[in-house]
Short mmCIF file of C-alpha atoms in Angstrom, two decimals:
data_model
loop_
_atom_site.label_atom_id
_atom_site.label_comp_id
_atom_site.label_asym_id
_atom_site.label_seq_id
_atom_site.Cartn_x
_atom_site.Cartn_y
_atom_site.Cartn_z
CA MET A 1 85.77 127.05 35.76
CA TRP A 2 89.42 126.32 36.49
CA ILE A 3 89.20 128.20 39.78
CA GLN A 4 86.28 125.99 40.79
CA ILE A 5 88.26 122.87 39.87
CA LEU A 6 91.28 124.05 41.87
CA GLN A 7 89.03 124.94 44.80
CA ASP A 8 87.45 121.48 44.64
CA GLY A 9 90.90 119.85 44.66
CA LEU A 10 92.11 122.03 47.53
CA PHE A 11 89.15 121.27 49.80
CA ALA A 12 89.31 117.57 48.91
CA ALA A 13 92.98 117.59 49.91
CA ILE A 14 92.17 119.20 53.29
CA ALA A 15 89.33 116.72 53.83
CA ALA A 16 91.62 113.79 52.98
CA ILE A 17 94.30 114.94 55.43
CA GLY A 18 91.76 115.38 58.21
CA PHE A 19 90.00 112.07 57.74
CA ALA A 20 93.33 110.31 57.22
CA ALA A 21 94.40 111.54 60.66
CA ILE A 22 91.67 109.39 62.25
CA SER A 23 93.31 106.23 60.86
CA ARG A 24 96.84 107.24 61.94
CA PRO A 25 98.89 107.03 58.77
CA PRO A 26 102.67 107.57 58.89
CA LYS A 27 103.44 111.30 58.93
CA ARG A 28 105.23 111.12 55.56
CA ALA A 29 102.00 109.86 53.92
CA TYR A 30 99.87 112.96 54.65
CA LEU A 31 101.21 115.03 51.75
CA TYR A 32 100.73 112.22 49.23
CA CYS A 33 97.20 111.47 50.51
CA ALA A 34 96.38 115.14 49.96
CA ILE A 35 97.82 115.23 46.44
CA ILE A 36 96.13 112.00 45.34
CA ALA A 37 92.78 113.03 46.87
CA ALA A 38 92.96 116.46 45.22
CA VAL A 39 93.66 115.01 41.77
CA GLY A 40 90.99 112.29 42.12
CA HIS A 41 88.22 114.50 43.46
CA ALA A 42 88.95 117.28 40.95
CA SER A 43 88.82 114.67 38.15
CA ARG A 44 85.42 113.49 39.32
CA TYR A 45 84.22 117.10 39.56
CA MET A 46 85.35 117.76 35.98
CA LEU A 47 83.73 114.55 34.69
CA MET A 48 80.42 115.31 36.44
CA SER A 49 80.41 118.99 35.52
CA GLN A 50 77.74 119.85 32.94
CA GLU A 51 80.12 122.23 31.13
CA LEU A 52 82.62 119.42 30.48
CA ALA A 53 81.69 115.71 30.36
CA GLY A 54 78.36 115.76 32.27
CA MET A 55 78.76 112.13 33.40
CA HIS A 56 76.62 110.32 35.97
CA ILE A 57 78.22 109.90 39.40
CA ILE A 58 78.95 106.19 38.89
CA PRO A 59 81.05 106.25 35.69
CA ALA A 60 82.70 109.46 36.90
CA THR A 61 83.62 107.69 40.17
CA ILE A 62 85.13 104.69 38.33
CA CYS A 63 87.35 106.98 36.23
CA ALA A 64 88.37 109.15 39.18
CA SER A 65 89.16 106.17 41.43
CA PHE A 66 91.18 104.57 38.61
CA ILE A 67 93.26 107.75 38.44
CA ILE A 68 93.66 107.64 42.24
CA GLY A 69 94.71 103.98 42.06
CA MET A 70 97.31 104.66 39.34
CA LEU A 71 98.79 107.57 41.28
CA ASP A 72 98.83 105.52 44.46
CA VAL A 73 100.59 102.51 42.89
CA PHE A 74 103.47 104.70 41.68
CA LEU A 75 103.65 106.90 44.78
CA SER A 76 103.47 104.15 47.42
CA PRO A 77 107.12 103.10 46.88
CA VAL A 78 108.10 106.77 47.29
CA VAL A 79 106.11 106.96 50.53
CA HIS A 80 107.44 103.52 51.49
CA ALA A 81 104.01 102.45 52.70
CA PRO A 82 101.45 99.83 51.64
CA ALA A 83 99.07 100.84 48.86
CA GLU A 84 96.05 101.22 51.11
CA THR A 85 97.86 103.73 53.38
CA CYS A 86 97.49 106.53 50.81
CA LEU A 87 94.68 104.95 48.77
CA PHE A 88 91.93 104.68 51.38
CA PRO A 89 92.34 108.19 52.85
CA ALA A 90 92.41 109.59 49.30
CA LEU A 91 89.11 107.82 48.54
CA LEU A 92 87.41 109.10 51.70
CA PRO A 93 86.30 112.48 50.28
CA MET A 94 84.47 110.58 47.52
CA ILE A 95 82.52 108.33 49.90
CA PRO A 96 78.76 109.04 49.53
CA GLY A 97 78.00 109.56 53.22
CA ILE A 98 74.88 111.64 52.61
CA TYR A 99 73.35 108.88 50.46
CA ALA A 100 74.08 106.38 53.26
CA TYR A 101 72.20 108.12 56.02
CA LYS A 102 69.43 109.32 53.67
CA ALA A 103 68.89 105.63 52.90
CA PHE A 104 68.38 104.89 56.60
CA GLY A 105 66.19 107.97 56.91
CA GLY A 106 64.03 106.64 54.08
CA LEU A 107 63.86 103.25 55.80
CA ALA A 108 62.72 104.89 59.05
CA MET A 109 60.06 106.83 57.14
CA CYS A 110 58.87 103.59 55.46
CA ILE A 111 58.28 102.11 58.91
CA LEU A 112 56.55 105.21 60.30
CA CYS A 113 54.21 106.15 57.45
CA ASP A 114 50.87 104.43 56.87
CA GLN A 115 49.69 105.94 53.57
CA PRO A 116 50.54 103.96 50.40
CA SER A 117 51.68 107.04 48.47
CA ALA A 118 53.89 108.25 51.31
CA PHE A 119 55.25 104.71 51.72
CA GLN A 120 56.11 104.56 48.02
CA ASN A 121 57.93 107.88 48.27
CA SER A 122 59.89 106.69 51.30
CA LEU A 123 60.67 103.34 49.67
CA PHE A 124 61.96 105.17 46.60
CA LEU A 125 64.11 107.36 48.87
CA PHE A 126 65.53 104.30 50.65
CA ALA A 127 66.11 102.20 47.55
CA HIS A 128 67.54 104.99 45.40
CA ASN A 129 69.95 106.21 48.06
CA ALA A 130 71.00 102.73 49.23
CA LEU A 131 71.67 101.51 45.69
CA THR A 132 73.54 104.67 44.75
CA CYS A 133 75.66 104.52 47.90
CA GLY A 134 76.43 100.81 47.54
CA THR A 135 77.21 101.07 43.85
CA VAL A 136 79.42 104.12 44.24
CA LEU A 137 81.39 102.40 47.02
CA LEU A 138 81.78 99.23 44.96
CA VAL A 139 82.94 100.97 41.78
CA MET A 140 85.25 103.19 43.83
CA VAL A 141 87.06 100.18 45.25
CA ILE A 142 87.07 98.36 41.89
CA GLY A 143 88.47 101.39 40.09
CA ALA A 144 91.15 101.93 42.72
CA THR A 145 92.11 98.23 42.89
CA ILE A 146 92.48 97.66 39.11
CA PRO A 147 95.90 99.37 39.02
CA ILE A 148 96.99 97.27 42.03
CA PHE A 149 96.00 94.11 40.11
CA ILE A 150 97.86 95.30 37.01
CA PHE A 151 101.00 96.43 38.84
CA LYS A 152 100.98 93.74 41.53
CA LYS A 153 104.71 93.60 41.99
CA VAL A 154 105.09 97.35 42.49
CA SER A 155 102.18 97.67 44.90
CA PHE A 156 103.01 94.69 47.13
CA GLN A 157 106.70 95.55 47.36
CA ALA A 158 106.22 99.19 48.33
CA THR A 159 107.57 98.65 51.85
CA ARG A 160 110.63 96.64 50.73
CA MET B 1 113.76 86.54 48.11
CA THR B 2 116.44 84.93 50.27
CA ARG B 3 115.84 82.22 52.82
CA LEU B 4 117.63 82.06 56.10
CA SER B 5 119.95 79.05 56.23
CA ASP B 6 119.37 76.49 58.92
CA HIS B 7 122.66 77.33 60.54
CA SER B 8 122.06 81.10 60.85
CA LYS B 9 121.46 82.18 64.38
CA GLY B 10 117.98 83.11 65.45
CA ARG B 11 116.04 80.54 63.45
CA PRO B 12 112.86 79.89 65.38
CA THR B 13 111.25 76.57 66.15
CA THR B 14 107.85 75.80 64.64
CA ASN B 15 106.19 76.66 67.96
CA GLU B 16 107.95 80.02 68.27
CA LEU B 17 107.21 81.03 64.69
CA CYS B 18 103.56 80.00 64.98
CA LYS B 19 103.16 82.06 68.16
CA PHE B 20 104.88 85.05 66.55
CA LEU B 21 102.79 84.80 63.39
CA SER B 22 99.54 84.52 65.35
CA GLU B 23 100.30 87.73 67.29
CA TYR B 24 101.51 89.43 64.11
CA SER B 25 98.29 88.43 62.29
CA ALA B 26 96.07 89.51 65.19
CA TRP B 27 97.63 92.98 65.21
CA LEU B 28 97.77 93.39 61.43
CA ILE B 29 94.07 92.56 61.01
CA GLY B 30 93.18 94.56 64.10
CA CYS B 31 94.85 97.72 62.79
CA GLY B 32 92.75 97.64 59.60
CA ALA B 33 94.87 95.81 57.03
CA THR B 34 93.15 93.90 54.25
CA CYS B 35 93.10 90.10 54.33
CA ILE B 36 95.26 89.82 51.20
CA ARG B 37 98.00 91.90 52.83
CA LEU B 38 97.96 89.67 55.89
CA GLU B 39 98.18 86.53 53.74
CA LYS B 40 101.12 87.82 51.74
CA ASN B 41 103.04 89.11 54.76
CA VAL B 42 102.59 85.91 56.78
CA ARG B 43 103.59 83.62 53.91
CA ARG B 44 106.65 85.80 53.25
CA ILE B 45 107.79 85.56 56.88
CA ALA B 46 107.24 81.80 57.06
CA ALA B 47 109.08 81.20 53.77
CA ALA B 48 112.03 83.26 55.03
CA TYR B 49 112.47 80.78 57.90
CA GLY B 50 112.04 77.77 55.63
CA MET B 51 108.57 76.83 56.85
CA GLU B 52 105.11 76.66 55.37
CA VAL B 53 101.99 78.30 56.69
CA GLU B 54 98.26 78.16 56.12
CA LEU B 55 95.86 80.58 57.69
CA THR B 56 92.14 80.97 58.12
CA ILE B 57 91.08 84.57 58.57
CA MET B 58 87.84 84.99 60.46
CA PRO B 59 86.32 88.32 61.55
CA ARG B 60 87.35 87.99 65.22
CA HIS B 61 90.02 85.25 65.08
CA VAL B 62 92.94 84.10 62.97
CA HIS B 63 93.91 80.42 62.74
CA ILE B 64 97.56 79.80 61.84
CA SER B 65 99.13 76.44 61.01
CA VAL B 66 102.90 76.28 60.61
CA TRP B 67 104.88 73.22 59.61
CA GLU B 68 108.38 72.30 58.54
CA MET B 69 109.06 71.61 54.88
CA SER B 70 109.43 67.93 55.69
CA HIS B 71 105.88 67.96 57.17
CA THR B 72 107.00 66.11 60.26
CA ASN B 73 105.95 68.72 62.80
CA ALA B 74 102.96 71.04 62.53
CA VAL B 75 101.68 73.60 65.06
CA THR B 76 98.33 75.37 65.01
CA THR B 77 97.30 78.40 67.04
CA ILE B 78 94.20 80.55 67.18
CA ALA B 79 94.56 84.21 68.07
CA SER B 80 91.87 86.80 68.76
CA VAL B 81 92.02 89.86 66.54
CA ALA B 82 93.51 92.74 68.50
CA ASN B 83 90.99 95.30 69.69
CA THR B 84 92.85 98.39 68.51
CA PRO B 85 91.89 101.50 66.50
CA ILE B 86 92.70 101.55 62.79
CA SER B 87 96.34 102.49 62.35
CA PHE B 88 98.01 102.60 58.95
CA ASN B 89 101.24 103.43 60.78
CA ILE B 90 101.28 100.00 62.45
CA ASN B 91 100.20 98.42 59.14
CA THR B 92 103.15 100.06 57.36
CA GLN B 93 105.69 99.11 59.98
CA LEU B 94 104.52 95.49 60.20
CA SER B 95 104.73 95.21 56.39
CA GLU B 96 108.27 96.67 56.51
CA LEU B 97 109.13 94.12 59.21
CA SER B 98 107.98 91.26 56.97
CA TRP B 99 110.28 92.46 54.17
CA GLU B 100 113.17 92.94 56.57
CA ILE B 101 112.73 89.35 57.72
CA ALA B 102 112.54 88.16 54.12
CA ASP B 103 115.46 90.25 52.75
CA LYS B 104 117.85 91.39 55.42
CA LYS B 105 118.22 88.18 57.35
CA ILE B 106 117.07 89.85 60.55
CA ASP B 107 117.46 87.73 63.63
CA PHE B 108 114.23 86.19 64.95
CA SER B 109 114.81 87.69 68.40
CA ASP B 110 115.39 91.12 66.78
CA ALA B 111 112.17 90.62 64.81
CA THR B 112 110.17 89.88 67.96
CA ASP B 113 111.71 92.90 69.75
CA ARG B 114 110.94 95.11 66.77
CA PHE B 115 107.36 93.78 66.72
CA GLU B 116 106.90 94.63 70.42
CA ARG B 117 108.18 98.17 69.80
CA ILE B 118 105.89 98.65 66.80
CA ILE B 119 102.72 97.71 68.66
CA THR B 120 103.55 99.77 71.77
CA ASP B 121 105.01 102.94 70.23
CA ASP B 122 102.06 104.11 68.17
CA HIS B 123 101.02 107.43 69.71
CA GLN B 124 99.23 110.39 68.23
CA SER B 125 98.27 113.77 69.60
CA ARG B 126 94.50 113.80 70.19
CA TRP B 127 94.37 117.59 69.81
CA GLN B 128 96.04 117.38 66.42
CA VAL B 129 93.50 114.80 65.25
CA LEU B 130 90.63 116.90 66.66
CA GLY B 131 91.85 119.97 64.78
CA LEU B 132 92.39 118.12 61.52
CA VAL B 133 88.99 116.39 61.61
CA THR B 134 87.30 119.74 62.27
CA LEU B 135 89.04 121.28 59.26
CA ALA B 136 88.26 118.21 57.16
CA ASN B 137 84.52 118.27 57.84
CA ALA B 138 84.35 122.02 57.23
CA SER B 139 86.07 121.40 53.87
CA PHE B 140 83.55 118.66 53.18
CA CYS B 141 80.79 121.19 53.74
CA ARG B 142 82.44 123.43 51.15
CA LEU B 143 82.67 120.53 48.69
CA PHE B 144 78.92 120.06 48.96
CA GLY B 145 78.35 123.73 48.22
CA GLY B 146 78.08 125.22 51.72
CA ASP B 147 78.79 128.91 52.32
CA ALA B 148 81.22 130.33 54.89
CA ILE B 149 78.61 130.43 57.68
CA ALA B 150 77.67 126.81 57.04
CA MET B 151 81.36 125.87 57.12
CA SER B 152 81.83 127.63 60.50
CA ILE B 153 78.79 125.93 61.99
CA VAL B 154 79.90 122.54 60.68
CA ALA B 155 83.38 123.16 62.16
CA ILE B 156 81.88 123.90 65.60
CA ALA B 157 79.50 120.93 65.38
CA THR B 158 82.37 118.62 64.38
CA LEU B 159 84.65 119.98 67.11
CA ALA B 160 82.00 119.33 69.76
CA GLY B 161 80.98 115.93 68.39
CA TYR B 162 84.51 114.58 67.89
CA TYR B 163 85.62 115.88 71.32
CA LEU B 164 82.68 114.02 72.87
CA LYS B 165 83.64 110.93 70.86
CA GLN B 166 87.20 111.05 72.20
CA ILE B 167 85.96 111.36 75.79
CA MET B 168 83.41 108.56 75.46
CA LEU B 169 85.82 106.15 73.76
CA SER B 170 88.51 106.86 76.36
CA ARG B 171 85.96 105.71 78.96
CA ASN B 172 85.41 102.49 76.95
CA ILE B 173 81.79 103.31 76.18
CA ASP B 174 80.45 101.14 73.35
CA ILE B 175 81.19 102.62 69.93
CA ARG B 176 77.55 102.33 68.82
CA VAL B 177 76.26 104.36 71.77
CA THR B 178 79.10 106.82 71.18
CA VAL B 179 78.17 107.31 67.52
CA ILE B 180 74.49 107.86 68.38
CA ALA B 181 75.39 110.45 71.04
CA CYS B 182 77.94 112.26 68.86
CA SER B 183 75.72 112.38 65.78
CA PHE B 184 72.87 113.71 67.96
CA VAL B 185 75.07 116.49 69.39
CA SER B 186 76.52 117.36 65.97
CA ALA B 187 73.06 117.37 64.35
CA ILE B 188 71.67 119.74 67.00
CA LEU B 189 74.64 122.10 66.66
CA GLY B 190 74.61 121.73 62.86
CA ALA B 191 70.99 122.94 62.82
CA THR B 192 72.04 126.29 64.34
CA ASP B 193 71.69 128.17 61.08
CA ILE B 194 68.24 126.67 60.49
CA LEU B 195 67.21 127.69 64.02
CA PHE B 196 68.46 131.28 63.77
CA ALA B 197 67.91 131.65 60.00
CA ILE B 198 71.48 132.64 59.17
CA GLY B 199 73.44 131.80 56.05
CA THR B 200 72.18 130.66 52.67
CA THR B 201 72.83 126.90 52.86
CA PRO B 202 71.42 125.68 56.20
CA ALA B 203 70.41 122.24 54.90
CA ILE B 204 73.97 121.54 53.71
CA ALA B 205 75.33 122.47 57.15
CA LEU B 206 72.99 120.02 58.84
CA GLY B 207 73.68 117.28 56.29
CA THR B 208 77.46 117.53 56.48
CA SER B 209 77.75 118.07 60.25
CA VAL B 210 77.71 114.31 60.92
CA LEU B 211 79.81 113.09 57.98
CA TYR B 212 82.93 112.71 60.10
CA LEU B 213 81.23 109.71 61.74
CA VAL B 214 80.68 107.79 58.48
CA PRO B 215 82.83 104.60 58.73
CA GLY B 216 84.66 105.06 55.44
CA ILE B 217 87.65 102.81 56.05
CA PRO B 218 85.56 99.77 57.15
CA PHE B 219 83.42 100.17 54.00
CA LEU B 220 86.51 100.33 51.78
CA ASN B 221 88.16 97.41 53.58
CA SER B 222 85.04 95.26 53.20
CA PHE B 223 84.79 95.81 49.45
CA SER B 224 88.52 95.27 49.07
CA ASP B 225 88.28 91.91 50.92
CA MET B 226 85.34 90.99 48.70
CA LEU B 227 87.39 91.61 45.56
CA TYR B 228 90.04 89.21 46.87
CA ARG B 229 87.32 86.63 47.71
CA HIS B 230 87.57 86.81 51.50
CA TYR B 231 83.81 86.90 51.69
CA ILE B 232 83.38 86.15 55.41
CA CYS B 233 85.62 89.03 56.50
CA ALA B 234 84.11 91.25 53.81
CA PHE B 235 80.58 90.60 55.04
CA SER B 236 81.63 91.07 58.68
CA ARG B 237 83.34 94.40 58.02
CA PHE B 238 80.41 95.53 55.87
CA THR B 239 77.95 94.67 58.66
CA ASP B 240 80.06 96.61 61.19
CA ALA B 241 80.04 99.62 58.87
CA ILE B 242 76.28 99.34 58.25
CA VAL B 243 75.58 99.15 62.00
CA LEU B 244 77.65 102.30 62.62
CA THR B 245 75.92 104.11 59.76
CA CYS B 246 72.56 103.06 61.22
CA CYS B 247 73.61 104.48 64.62
CA LEU B 248 74.67 107.70 62.90
CA SER B 249 71.27 107.92 61.22
CA ILE B 250 69.47 107.31 64.54
CA GLY B 251 71.31 110.20 66.19
CA LEU B 252 70.75 112.44 63.18
CA CYS B 253 67.03 111.60 62.92
CA LEU B 254 66.53 112.23 66.66
CA GLY B 255 68.24 115.58 66.28
CA MET B 256 66.18 116.49 63.25
CA ILE B 257 62.91 115.51 64.97
CA LEU B 258 63.72 117.65 68.03
CA MET B 259 64.77 120.59 65.83
CA ASN B 260 61.60 120.22 63.68
CA VAL B 261 63.67 119.89 60.54
CA GLY B 262 62.77 117.73 57.56
CA MET B 263 65.56 116.72 55.26
CA PHE B 264 64.30 113.60 53.53
CA MET C 1 60.37 128.78 74.52
CA ASN C 2 59.95 126.28 71.75
CA THR C 3 61.37 122.75 71.73
CA PRO C 4 64.11 123.28 69.10
CA PHE C 5 65.57 126.31 70.91
CA LEU C 6 65.36 124.55 74.29
CA THR C 7 67.07 121.46 72.88
CA TRP C 8 69.80 123.56 71.27
CA LEU C 9 70.35 125.43 74.54
CA CYS C 10 70.60 122.19 76.54
CA ILE C 11 73.14 120.68 74.15
CA VAL C 12 75.28 123.85 74.14
CA ALA C 13 75.16 123.99 77.96
CA PHE C 14 76.01 120.28 78.20
CA MET C 15 79.03 120.63 75.90
CA LEU C 16 80.26 123.74 77.72
CA LEU C 17 79.93 121.89 81.02
CA ILE C 18 81.94 118.94 79.71
CA ILE C 19 84.65 121.27 78.41
CA VAL C 20 84.85 123.16 81.72
CA ILE C 21 85.00 119.93 83.74
CA ASN C 22 87.76 118.55 81.53
CA ILE C 23 89.78 121.78 81.74
CA CYS C 24 89.46 121.82 85.55
CA ALA C 25 90.40 118.15 85.76
CA SER C 26 93.48 118.61 83.57
CA ILE C 27 94.62 121.70 85.54
CA GLN C 28 94.13 119.79 88.76
CA ARG C 29 96.11 116.83 87.40
CA LYS C 30 99.00 119.08 86.34
CA HIS C 31 99.32 121.30 89.40
CA MET C 32 97.91 119.39 92.32
CA LYS C 33 99.94 116.23 91.70
CA HIS C 34 97.20 113.74 92.39
CA LYS C 35 95.87 115.59 95.42
CA PRO C 36 92.07 115.47 95.41
CA LEU C 37 90.19 118.75 95.18
CA PHE C 38 88.26 117.94 98.36
CA GLN C 39 89.60 115.85 101.20
CA ILE C 40 89.16 115.42 104.94
CA GLY C 41 92.20 116.92 106.58
CA LYS C 42 93.80 116.35 109.94
CA GLU C 43 93.39 118.85 112.80
CA PHE C 44 97.09 119.65 113.02
CA GLU C 45 97.06 120.68 109.32
CA GLU C 46 94.79 123.61 110.20
CA PHE C 47 95.70 124.47 113.79
CA PHE C 48 99.27 123.91 114.91
CA ILE C 49 101.15 125.29 117.95
CA PRO C 50 104.83 124.35 118.28
CA GLY C 51 105.02 121.51 120.73
CA ASP C 52 101.77 119.86 119.61
CA ARG C 53 101.95 116.24 118.74
CA THR C 54 101.50 115.49 115.05
CA LYS C 55 101.02 111.76 115.37
CA GLU C 56 97.68 110.05 114.89
CA GLU C 57 97.58 108.77 118.45
CA ASP C 58 97.10 112.19 120.09
CA PHE C 59 94.93 110.89 122.86
CA ASP C 60 96.93 108.11 124.48
CA ASP C 61 95.18 107.35 127.77
CA ASP C 62 98.02 105.26 129.12
CA GLU C 63 100.49 108.13 129.10
CA THR C 64 101.06 110.09 132.27
CA ILE C 65 101.71 113.81 132.12
#
């Protein structure tokens, strides 16, 4: 179990570093992005795991992104970078990309099919995936931003 | 926070400060900063020089009005948002610059020179980014439960797709066409294990081969702007992200149709 | 040959072609110093005997031998 959690954290860290590279963070931020992403993603994995908490993806995402936000608020002065420099790359491994394009796939199938039963299936696919994706994104940002609201002074003076 | 005295050298006129702030805002928004960060930085800079500022942040333009404390002279400029890739490095350095202006009494001419250096010195090795993105997407495949063969195929598909993306963007091809082409190429290559029946998780390889194209930062920026009640910018960024996701889906669906694969 | 295999083959060939073209272009840029791979040369660059004129106006009708 613990090996799986560590593996999950490790691969989330590698994913965060790679996707962070696309948005050109300062070089000193890479390590902290990796650490924050590893802790956040591993937390979500533990919360969603049936052996532990068995939560749904949405409450698990709120908790995990809150943890990411707290870590980011206190690490951003160390990195000497704005909060979103480490926060957004650390959230990237949790973004529900598969739900997003499955939603569009469902929409395309709604347009192409002509049987009511098939249309209902496709509409369910579109609606379920689109709502899940949108809600996960929203709660992710809310969870990560709550610590910034609470510790406003620390987070907006990180580059001072 | 200290204010520069009127007699310190390098205090700009209202015109000069307005022009500087409009360029500063255009670059800060262009490099992917949130609207709240722009507001705070700009107000901080203006207050340091003893002036007031109001700004209107639109998706493609920023309106800045600067006036003296005595309200006798006001200047307004409109600047187009800089067309630049997302860069947290520029974001960080511009935020540092705003604090240096507010705290260290930096000369206005030094501030403008520093600003010019920040926006021109942001370079990154494209091969390094290509390598890191490849590793990242392969790790993503593992996170979704892919086996080693799926990870290798996803790595090759990502390498090919992202390389094509770099070439197409360097030739100023529209980003939407680029995303369609790259997702198509990555989907075809990601379906290799379905085609040759290798590995145990072929569907995961296909599903994760295009994830590097998902516009994560625009999505996060849009929701962040929404939380701070900048609804116009939030909606604009969200629409941009949705359009890119739609293009990704088009390329993926085309690839899946040609490879006779059903995933939905 | 079925459509999926043909499609896959075309995409692989296309990507390999792009990679080869880019490698050739970057080698050419590094070593040839902006000289084009193909160009129309001058006659004296291929055939030269000491004493030949190298200027453009080789055939000046006004000159007397």
